[in-house]
Coordinates of C-alpha atoms and ligand atoms in Angstrom, one line a residue:
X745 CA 23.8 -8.7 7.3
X746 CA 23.3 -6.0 4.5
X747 CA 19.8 -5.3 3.5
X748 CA 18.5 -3.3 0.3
X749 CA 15.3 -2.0 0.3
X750 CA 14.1 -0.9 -3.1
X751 CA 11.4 2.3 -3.4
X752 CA 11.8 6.1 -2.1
X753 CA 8.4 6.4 -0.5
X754 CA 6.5 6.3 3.3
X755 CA 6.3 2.8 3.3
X756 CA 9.8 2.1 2.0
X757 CA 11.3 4.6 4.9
X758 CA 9.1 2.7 7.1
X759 CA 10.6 -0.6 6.0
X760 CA 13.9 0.7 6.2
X761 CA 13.2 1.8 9.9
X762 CA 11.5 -1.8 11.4
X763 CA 14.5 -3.7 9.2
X764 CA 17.6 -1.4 10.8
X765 CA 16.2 -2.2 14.2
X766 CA 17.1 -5.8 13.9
X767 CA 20.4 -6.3 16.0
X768 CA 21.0 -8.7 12.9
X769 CA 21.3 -5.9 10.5
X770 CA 24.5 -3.6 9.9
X771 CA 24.2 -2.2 7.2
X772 CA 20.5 -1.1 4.9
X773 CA 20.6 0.3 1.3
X774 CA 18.0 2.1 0.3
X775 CA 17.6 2.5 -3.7
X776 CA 16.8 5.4 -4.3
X777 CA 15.3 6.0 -1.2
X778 CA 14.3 9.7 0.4
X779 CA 15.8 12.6 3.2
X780 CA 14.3 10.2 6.1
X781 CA 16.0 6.5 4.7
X782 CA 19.2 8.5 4.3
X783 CA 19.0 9.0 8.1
X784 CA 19.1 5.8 9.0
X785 CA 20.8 3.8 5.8
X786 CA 22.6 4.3 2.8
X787 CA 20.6 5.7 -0.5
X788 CA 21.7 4.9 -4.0
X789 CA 20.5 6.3 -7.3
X790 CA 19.4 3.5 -9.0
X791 CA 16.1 3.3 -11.0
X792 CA 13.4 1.2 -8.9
X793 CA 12.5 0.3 -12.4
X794 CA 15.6 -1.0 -13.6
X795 CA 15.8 -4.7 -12.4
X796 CA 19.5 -5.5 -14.5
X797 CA 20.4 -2.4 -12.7
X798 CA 19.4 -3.7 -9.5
X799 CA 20.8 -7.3 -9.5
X800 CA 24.0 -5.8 -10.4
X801 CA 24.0 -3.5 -7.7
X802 CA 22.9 -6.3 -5.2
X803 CA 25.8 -8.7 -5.9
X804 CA 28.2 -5.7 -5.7
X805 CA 27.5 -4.9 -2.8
X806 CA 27.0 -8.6 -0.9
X807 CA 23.7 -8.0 -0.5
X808 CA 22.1 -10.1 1.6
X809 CA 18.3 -9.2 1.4
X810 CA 16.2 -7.2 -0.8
X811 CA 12.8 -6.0 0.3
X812 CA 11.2 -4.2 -2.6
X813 CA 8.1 -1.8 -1.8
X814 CA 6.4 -1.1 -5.1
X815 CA 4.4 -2.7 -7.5
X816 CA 5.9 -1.7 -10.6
X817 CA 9.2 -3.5 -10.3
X818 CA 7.4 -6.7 -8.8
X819 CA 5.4 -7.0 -11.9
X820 CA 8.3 -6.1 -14.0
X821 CA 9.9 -9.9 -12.7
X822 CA 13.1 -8.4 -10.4
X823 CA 12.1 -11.2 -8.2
X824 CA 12.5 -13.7 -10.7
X825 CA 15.4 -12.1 -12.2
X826 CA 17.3 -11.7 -8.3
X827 CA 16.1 -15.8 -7.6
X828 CA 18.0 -16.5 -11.0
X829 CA 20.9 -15.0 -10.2
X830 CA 20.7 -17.1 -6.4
X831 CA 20.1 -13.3 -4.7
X832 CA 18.0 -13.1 -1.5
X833 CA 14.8 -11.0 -2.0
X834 CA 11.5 -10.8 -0.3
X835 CA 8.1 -10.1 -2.9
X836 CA 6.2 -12.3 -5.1
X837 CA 7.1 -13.6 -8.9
X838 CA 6.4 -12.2 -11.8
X839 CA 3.4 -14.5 -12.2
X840 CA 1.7 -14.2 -8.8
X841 CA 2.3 -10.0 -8.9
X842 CA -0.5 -10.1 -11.8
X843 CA -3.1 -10.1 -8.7
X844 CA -2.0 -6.8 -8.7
X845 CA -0.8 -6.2 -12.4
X846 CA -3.7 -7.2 -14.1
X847 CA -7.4 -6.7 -12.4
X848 CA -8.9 -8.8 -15.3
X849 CA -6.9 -11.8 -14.2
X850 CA -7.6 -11.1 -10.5
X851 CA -11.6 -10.8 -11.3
X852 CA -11.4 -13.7 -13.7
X853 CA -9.4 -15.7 -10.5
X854 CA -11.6 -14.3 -7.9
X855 CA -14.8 -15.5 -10.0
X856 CA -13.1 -19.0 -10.0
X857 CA -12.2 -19.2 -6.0
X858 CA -15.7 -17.8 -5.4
X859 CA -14.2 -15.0 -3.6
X860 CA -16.8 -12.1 -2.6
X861 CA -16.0 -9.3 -5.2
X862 CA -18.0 -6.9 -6.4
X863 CA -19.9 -8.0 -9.6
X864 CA -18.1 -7.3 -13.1
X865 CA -17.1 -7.9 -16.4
X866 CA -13.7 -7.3 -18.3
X867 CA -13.9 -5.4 -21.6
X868 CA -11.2 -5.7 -24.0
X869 CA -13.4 -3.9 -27.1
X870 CA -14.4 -0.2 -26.3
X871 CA -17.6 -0.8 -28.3
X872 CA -18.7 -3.5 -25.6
X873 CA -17.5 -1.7 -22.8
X874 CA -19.4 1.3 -23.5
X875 CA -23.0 -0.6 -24.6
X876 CA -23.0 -2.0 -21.2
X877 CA -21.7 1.0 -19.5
X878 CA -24.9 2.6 -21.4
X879 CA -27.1 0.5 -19.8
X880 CA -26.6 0.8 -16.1
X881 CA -28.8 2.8 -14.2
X882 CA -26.8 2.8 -11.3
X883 CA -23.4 3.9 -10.2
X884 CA -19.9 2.4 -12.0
X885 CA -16.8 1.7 -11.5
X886 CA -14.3 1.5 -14.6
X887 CA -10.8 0.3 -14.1
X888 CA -7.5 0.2 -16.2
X889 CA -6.9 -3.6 -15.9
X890 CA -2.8 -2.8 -15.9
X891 CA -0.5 -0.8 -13.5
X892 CA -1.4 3.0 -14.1
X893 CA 0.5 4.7 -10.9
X894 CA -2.9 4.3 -8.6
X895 CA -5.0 6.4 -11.1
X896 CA -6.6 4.0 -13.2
X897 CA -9.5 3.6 -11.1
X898 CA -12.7 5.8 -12.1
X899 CA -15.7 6.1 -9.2
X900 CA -18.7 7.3 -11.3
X901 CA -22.3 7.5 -9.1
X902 CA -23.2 8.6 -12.4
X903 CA -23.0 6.2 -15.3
X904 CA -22.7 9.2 -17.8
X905 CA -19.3 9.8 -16.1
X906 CA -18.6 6.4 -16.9
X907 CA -18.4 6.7 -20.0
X908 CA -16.2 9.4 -20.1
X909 CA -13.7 7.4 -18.2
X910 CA -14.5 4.1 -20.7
X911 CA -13.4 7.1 -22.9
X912 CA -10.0 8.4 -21.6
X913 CA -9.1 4.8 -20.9
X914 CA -10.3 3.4 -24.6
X915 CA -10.0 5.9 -27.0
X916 CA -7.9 8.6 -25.7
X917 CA -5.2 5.7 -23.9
X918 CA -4.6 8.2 -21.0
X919 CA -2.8 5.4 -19.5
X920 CA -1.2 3.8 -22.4
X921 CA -1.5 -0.2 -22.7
X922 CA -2.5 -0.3 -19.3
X923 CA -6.2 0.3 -20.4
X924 CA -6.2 -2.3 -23.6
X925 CA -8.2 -4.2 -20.8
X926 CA -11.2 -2.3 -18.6
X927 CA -12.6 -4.0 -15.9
X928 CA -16.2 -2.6 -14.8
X929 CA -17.7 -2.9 -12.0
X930 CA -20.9 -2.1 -9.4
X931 CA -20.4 0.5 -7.1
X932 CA -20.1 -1.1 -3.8
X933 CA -21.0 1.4 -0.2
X934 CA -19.8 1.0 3.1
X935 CA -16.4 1.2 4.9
X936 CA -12.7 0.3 3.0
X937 CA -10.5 -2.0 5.1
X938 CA -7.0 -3.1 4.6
X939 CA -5.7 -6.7 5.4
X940 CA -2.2 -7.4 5.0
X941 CA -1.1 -11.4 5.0
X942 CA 2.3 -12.7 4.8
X943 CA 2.0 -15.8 2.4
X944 CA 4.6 -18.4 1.7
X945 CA 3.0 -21.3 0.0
X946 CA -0.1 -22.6 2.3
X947 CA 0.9 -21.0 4.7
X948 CA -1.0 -17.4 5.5
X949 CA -0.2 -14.9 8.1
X950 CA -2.7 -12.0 8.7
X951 CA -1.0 -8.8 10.4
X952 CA -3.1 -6.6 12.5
X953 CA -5.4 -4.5 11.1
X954 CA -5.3 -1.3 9.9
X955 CA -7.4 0.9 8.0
X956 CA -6.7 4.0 5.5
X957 CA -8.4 7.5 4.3
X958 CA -8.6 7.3 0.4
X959 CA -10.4 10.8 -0.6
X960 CA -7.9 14.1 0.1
X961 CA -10.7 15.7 2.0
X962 CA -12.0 15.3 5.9
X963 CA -15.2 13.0 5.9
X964 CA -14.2 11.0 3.3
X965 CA -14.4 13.8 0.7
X966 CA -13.1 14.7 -3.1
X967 CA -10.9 12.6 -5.3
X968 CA -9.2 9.7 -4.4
X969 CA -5.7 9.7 -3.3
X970 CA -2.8 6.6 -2.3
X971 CA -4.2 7.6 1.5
X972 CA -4.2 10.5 3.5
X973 CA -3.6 8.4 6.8
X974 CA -4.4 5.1 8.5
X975 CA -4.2 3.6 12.0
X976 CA -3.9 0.1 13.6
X977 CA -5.7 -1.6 15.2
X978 CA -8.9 -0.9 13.0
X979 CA -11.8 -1.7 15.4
X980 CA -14.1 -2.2 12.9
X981 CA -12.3 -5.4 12.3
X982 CA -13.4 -7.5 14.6
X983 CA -11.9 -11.3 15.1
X984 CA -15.0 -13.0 13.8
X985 CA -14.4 -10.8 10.3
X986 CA -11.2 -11.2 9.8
X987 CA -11.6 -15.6 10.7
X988 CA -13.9 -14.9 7.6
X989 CA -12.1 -12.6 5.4
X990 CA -9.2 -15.5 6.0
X991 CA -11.3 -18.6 5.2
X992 CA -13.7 -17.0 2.1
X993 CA -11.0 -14.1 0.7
X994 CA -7.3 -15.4 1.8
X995 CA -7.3 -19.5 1.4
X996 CA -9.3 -19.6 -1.9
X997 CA -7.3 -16.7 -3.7
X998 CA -4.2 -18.2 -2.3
X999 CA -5.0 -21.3 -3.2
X1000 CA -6.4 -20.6 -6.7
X1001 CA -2.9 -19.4 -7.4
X1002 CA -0.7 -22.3 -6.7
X1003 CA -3.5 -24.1 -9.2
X1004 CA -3.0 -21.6 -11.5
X1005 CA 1.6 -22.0 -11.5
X1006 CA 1.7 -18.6 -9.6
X1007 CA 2.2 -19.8 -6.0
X1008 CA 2.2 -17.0 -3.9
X1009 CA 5.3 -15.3 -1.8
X1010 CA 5.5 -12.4 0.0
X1011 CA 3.0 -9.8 1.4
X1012 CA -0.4 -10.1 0.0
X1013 CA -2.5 -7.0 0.6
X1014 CA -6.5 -6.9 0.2
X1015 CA -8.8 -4.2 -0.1
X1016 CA -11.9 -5.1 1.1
X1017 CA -15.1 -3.2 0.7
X1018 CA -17.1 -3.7 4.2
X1019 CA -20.4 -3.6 2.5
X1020 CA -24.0 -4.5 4.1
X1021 CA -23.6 -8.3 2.5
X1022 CA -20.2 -8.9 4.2
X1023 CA -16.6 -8.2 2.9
X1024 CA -16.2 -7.9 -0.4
X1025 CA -12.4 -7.6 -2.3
X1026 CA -12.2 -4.3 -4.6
X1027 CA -8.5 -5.1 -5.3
X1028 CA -5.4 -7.5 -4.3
X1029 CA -2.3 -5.7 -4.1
X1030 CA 1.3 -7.8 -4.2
X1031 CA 3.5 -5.3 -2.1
X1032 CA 2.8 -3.7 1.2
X1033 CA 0.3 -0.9 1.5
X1034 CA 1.3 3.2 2.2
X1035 CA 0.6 4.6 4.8
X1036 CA -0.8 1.6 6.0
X1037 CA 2.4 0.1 6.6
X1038 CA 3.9 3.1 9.3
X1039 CA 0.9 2.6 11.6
X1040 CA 1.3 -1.2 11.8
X1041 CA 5.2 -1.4 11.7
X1042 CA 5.3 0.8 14.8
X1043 CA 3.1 -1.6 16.7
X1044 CA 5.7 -4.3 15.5
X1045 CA 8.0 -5.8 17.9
X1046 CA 9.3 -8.8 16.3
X1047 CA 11.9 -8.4 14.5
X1048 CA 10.9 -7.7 10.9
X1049 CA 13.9 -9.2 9.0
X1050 CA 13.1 -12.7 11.1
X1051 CA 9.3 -12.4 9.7
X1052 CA 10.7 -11.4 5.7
X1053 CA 13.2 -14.3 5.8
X1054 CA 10.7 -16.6 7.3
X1055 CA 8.9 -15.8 4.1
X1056 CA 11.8 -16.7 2.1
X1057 CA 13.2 -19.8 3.3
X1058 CA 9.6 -21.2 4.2
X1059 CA 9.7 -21.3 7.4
X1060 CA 6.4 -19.1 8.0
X1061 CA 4.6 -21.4 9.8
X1062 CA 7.0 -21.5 12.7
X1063 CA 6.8 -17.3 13.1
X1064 CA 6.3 -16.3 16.4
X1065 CA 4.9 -12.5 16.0
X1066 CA 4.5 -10.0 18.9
X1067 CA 2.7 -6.9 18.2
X1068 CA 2.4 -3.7 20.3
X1069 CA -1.4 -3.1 22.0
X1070 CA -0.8 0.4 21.7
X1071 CA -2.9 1.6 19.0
X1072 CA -0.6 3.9 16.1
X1073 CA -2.4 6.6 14.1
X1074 CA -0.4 8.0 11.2
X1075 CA -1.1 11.4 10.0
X1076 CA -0.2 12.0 5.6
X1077 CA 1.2 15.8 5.2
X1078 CA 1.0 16.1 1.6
X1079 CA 1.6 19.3 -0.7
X1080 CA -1.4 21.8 -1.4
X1081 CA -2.8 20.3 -4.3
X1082 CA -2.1 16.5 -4.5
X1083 CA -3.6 14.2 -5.9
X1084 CA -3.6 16.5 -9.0
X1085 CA -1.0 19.3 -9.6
X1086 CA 1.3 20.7 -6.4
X1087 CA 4.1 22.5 -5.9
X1088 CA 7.9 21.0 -4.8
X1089 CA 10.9 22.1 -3.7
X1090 CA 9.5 23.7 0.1
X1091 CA 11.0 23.7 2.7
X1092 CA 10.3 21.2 5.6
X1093 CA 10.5 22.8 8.8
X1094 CA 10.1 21.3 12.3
X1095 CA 11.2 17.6 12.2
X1096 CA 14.1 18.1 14.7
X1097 CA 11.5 19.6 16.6
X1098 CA 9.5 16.3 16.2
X1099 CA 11.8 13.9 16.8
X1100 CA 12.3 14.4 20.3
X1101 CA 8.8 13.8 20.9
X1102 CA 8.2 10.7 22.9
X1103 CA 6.0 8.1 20.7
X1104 CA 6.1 9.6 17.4
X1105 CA 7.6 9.0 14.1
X1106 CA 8.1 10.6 11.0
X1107 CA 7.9 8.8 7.8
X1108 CA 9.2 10.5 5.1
X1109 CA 7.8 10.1 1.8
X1110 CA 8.1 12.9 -1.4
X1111 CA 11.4 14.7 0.6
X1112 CA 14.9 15.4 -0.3
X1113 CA 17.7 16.7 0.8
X1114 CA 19.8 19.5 -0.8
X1115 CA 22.9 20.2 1.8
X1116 CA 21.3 21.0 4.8
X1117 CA 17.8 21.7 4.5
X1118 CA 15.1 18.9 4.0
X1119 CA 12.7 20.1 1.1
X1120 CA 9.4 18.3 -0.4
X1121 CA 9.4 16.5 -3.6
X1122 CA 6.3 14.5 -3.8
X1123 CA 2.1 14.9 -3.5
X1124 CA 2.5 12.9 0.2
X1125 CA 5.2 14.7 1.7
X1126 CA 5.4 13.1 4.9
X1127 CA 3.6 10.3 7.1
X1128 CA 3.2 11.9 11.0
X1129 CA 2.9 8.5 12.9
X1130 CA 2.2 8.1 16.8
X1131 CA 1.2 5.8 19.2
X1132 CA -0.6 6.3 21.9
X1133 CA -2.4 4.5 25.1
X1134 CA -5.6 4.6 22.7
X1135 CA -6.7 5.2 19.7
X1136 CA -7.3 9.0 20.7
X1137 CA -4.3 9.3 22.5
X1138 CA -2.4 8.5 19.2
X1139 CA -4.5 10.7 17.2
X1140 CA -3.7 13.7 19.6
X1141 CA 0.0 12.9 19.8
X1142 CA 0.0 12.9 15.8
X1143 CA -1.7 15.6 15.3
X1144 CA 0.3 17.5 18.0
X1145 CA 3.5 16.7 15.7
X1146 CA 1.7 17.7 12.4
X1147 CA 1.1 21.2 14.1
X1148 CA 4.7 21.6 14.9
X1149 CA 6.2 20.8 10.9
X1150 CA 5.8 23.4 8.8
X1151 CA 6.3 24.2 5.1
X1152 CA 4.7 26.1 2.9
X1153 CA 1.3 25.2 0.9
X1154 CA 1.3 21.9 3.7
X1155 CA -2.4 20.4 3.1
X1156 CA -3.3 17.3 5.8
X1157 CA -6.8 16.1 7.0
X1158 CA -8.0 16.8 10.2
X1159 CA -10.0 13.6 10.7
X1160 CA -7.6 10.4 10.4
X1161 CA -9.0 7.8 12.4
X1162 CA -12.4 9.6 14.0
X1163 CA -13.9 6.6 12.8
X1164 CA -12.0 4.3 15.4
X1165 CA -12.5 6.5 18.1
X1166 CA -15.8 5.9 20.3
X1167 CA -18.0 9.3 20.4
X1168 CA -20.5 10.1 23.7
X1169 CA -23.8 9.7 22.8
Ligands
LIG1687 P1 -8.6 -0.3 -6.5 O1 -7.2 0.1 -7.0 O2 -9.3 -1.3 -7.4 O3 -8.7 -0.7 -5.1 O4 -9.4 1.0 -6.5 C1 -9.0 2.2 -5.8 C2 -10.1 2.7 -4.9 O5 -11.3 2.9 -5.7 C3 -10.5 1.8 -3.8 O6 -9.7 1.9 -2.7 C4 -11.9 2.3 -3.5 O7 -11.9 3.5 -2.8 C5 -12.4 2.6 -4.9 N1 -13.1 1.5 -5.5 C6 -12.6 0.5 -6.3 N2 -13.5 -0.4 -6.6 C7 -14.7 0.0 -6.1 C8 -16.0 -0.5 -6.1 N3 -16.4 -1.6 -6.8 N4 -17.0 0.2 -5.4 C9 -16.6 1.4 -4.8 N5 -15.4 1.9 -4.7 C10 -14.4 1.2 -5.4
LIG1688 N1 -2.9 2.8 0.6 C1 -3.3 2.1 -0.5 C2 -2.3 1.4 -1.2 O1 -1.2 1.2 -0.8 O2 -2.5 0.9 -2.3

């Protein structure tokens, strides 16, 4: 079968790489894709954002199945436009992508299903926003309720810093009509956890879990970025959590969806807060995460296209899933700089290196290539993924592949996935 894959970054190369080892599979597009898809598929220049674009391309070219990684494209409708057309494709509607699309209609939702959420209230007047913004003594945190490229979430200990983010999202519109809406909300403390579930209608399949590194610097330090790295399986998730992030988080906010006409299809992703009082959900995502998604798609070894389509023709329930108990630790090389300004256009150096190594991956995310020579082109440049017999075993083998890819201005943390591994003492 032909499969498209729609997106150009880590987790869309790691997509491409679990879907092309499917003896099923001859043949994966990957629109637009990066230098490490175009090693193993076919990349085509089409706008991720362009679902007309997209159909059209898809019934050209007999495909079969379309995966699509981002969010922006899901909340555009190109599921709904592919499913009207009769084409194949894996990812939520329109209707049910507004978990992600709109955080005011995810806390109102949340609030319904009783879900454990950190306490809130959507603004839609700056005035408002700001008068109760004033009167917090404690830490805030002040989000654009629409898609704003992973930015639109401000992390203010200090309320006074708040406000100026109520400010640049209000008055200034630093991300357009995403920030008509604010949602603000109490600072929740403690460690950030990632659960990925497959959901077809009632039915709700949680992957193994996996954990990320938000702030650019080691120890959990500076700005937030997309992630810096992640690992799976994340220890701190133990079975008793997760049977009650699945019975308070998954069934209510799945359920509260078909109530509300947006039944829910595809990969369901939720950021959890682990917080003193339990877990509590900071976010729903509709897509699959990045990086989360290299560590746990090289402890896969089910066939990935038999999961997806399971999905799609509603056949989840029956999914028989076998997972690696090697533990996967993936290493984010990004350029000097990200998450604000960087440099592009280095060269990569190393990877052939690397690939010989037994046990490790690389994900490519911001890369190109221009003839011979693979160059960066993003923040996250690549996503330097092992496994290993533990957890430190496939830190060491990461990092031991991260030391030998160079180019120049190369910024990484030392620290992914200290927290998983057991310390003397
Ligand atoms: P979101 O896109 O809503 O998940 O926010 C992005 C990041 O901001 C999260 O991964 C957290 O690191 C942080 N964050 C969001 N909401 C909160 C909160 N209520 N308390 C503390 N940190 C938060
Ligand atoms: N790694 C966070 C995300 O994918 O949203």
């Amino acid at each position: 079968m032909r499969v498209m894959v729609i997106g150009s970054g880590g987790r869309e190369h790691a997509l491409t790489y679990a879907v092309a080892k499917s003896p099923r599979v001859d043949e994966v597009l990957c629109v637009p894709g990066n230098a490490g898809t175009a090693s193993i598929g076919q990349n085509i220049e089409v706008k991720a954002a362009d679902p007309d674009g997209l159909a059209v391309l898809a019934r050209q070219r007999g495909v079969d199945l379309t995966i699509v990684g981002p969010e922006a494209p899901l909340c555009a409708g190109i599921v709904d436009r592919f499913e009207a057309e009769g084409l194949r494709v894996f990812g939520p509607s329109k209707a049910a992508a507004r978990i992600e699309g709109d955080k005011a209609y995810a806390k109102r939702l949340m609030k319904l299903a009783h879900v454990p959420t950190a306490e809130g209230r959507v603004f839609e007047r700056y005035k408002n926003a700001r008068d109760y913004v004033a009167t917090r003594d404690t830490g805030v945190v002040v989000k654009a309720a629409g898609l704003a490229a992973g930015k639109g979430v401000s992390v203010c200990e200090d309320p006074a810093d708040g406000l100026l983010a109520l400010e640049r999202i209000m008055v200034d519109r630093v991300f357009g009509d995403a920030g008509d809406t604010v949602v603000v909300e109490e600072l929740l403390k403690g460690q950030e956890l990632s659960v990925f579930a497959l959901v077809e209608g009632c039915t709700i399949y949680v992957l193994e879990t996996v954990q990320d590194h938000k702030p650019i610097g080691d120890g959990d330090t500076g700005p937030n970025t997309g992630g810096m790295g992640a690992y799976s399986p994340a220890p701190i998730a133990t079975p008793d959590m997760m049977a009650v992030v699945e019975r308070d988080i998954l069934v209510p906010i799945v359920d509260a969806m078909r109530n509300d006409d947006a039944p829910y299809h595809g990969l369901l992703y939720v950021g959890l807060m682990l917080t003193a009082a339990g877990p509590k959900v900071l976010e729903f995502n509709c897509r699959f995460g990045d990086p989360e998604t290299q560590p746990i798609l090289m402890r896969l070894q089910s066939d990935l296209i038999d999961l997806l389509e399971a999905v799609v023709d509603g056949r989840l329930a029956d999914a028989e899933v076998h997972w690696s108990p090697r533990p996967a630790v993936c290493v984010v090389m990004a350029s000097e700089g990200y998450p604000g300004k960087y440099e592009s256009g280095k060269v990569i150096e190393g990877l052939d290196h690397v690939a010989a190594m037994k046990d490790v991956y690389v994900f490519h995310a911001g890369t190109r290539r221009i003839e011979n020579v693979t160059v960066t082109s993003g923040g996250r440049v690549l996503g330097v993924t092992a496994l290993g017999d533990d957890i430190a075993d496939a830190k060491r083998r990461a990092y031991e592949a991260v030391e030998a890819i160079h180019f120049q201005n190369a910024y990484y943390r030392r620290d992914i996935a200290d927290k998983a591994i057991p310390t003397d003492g």
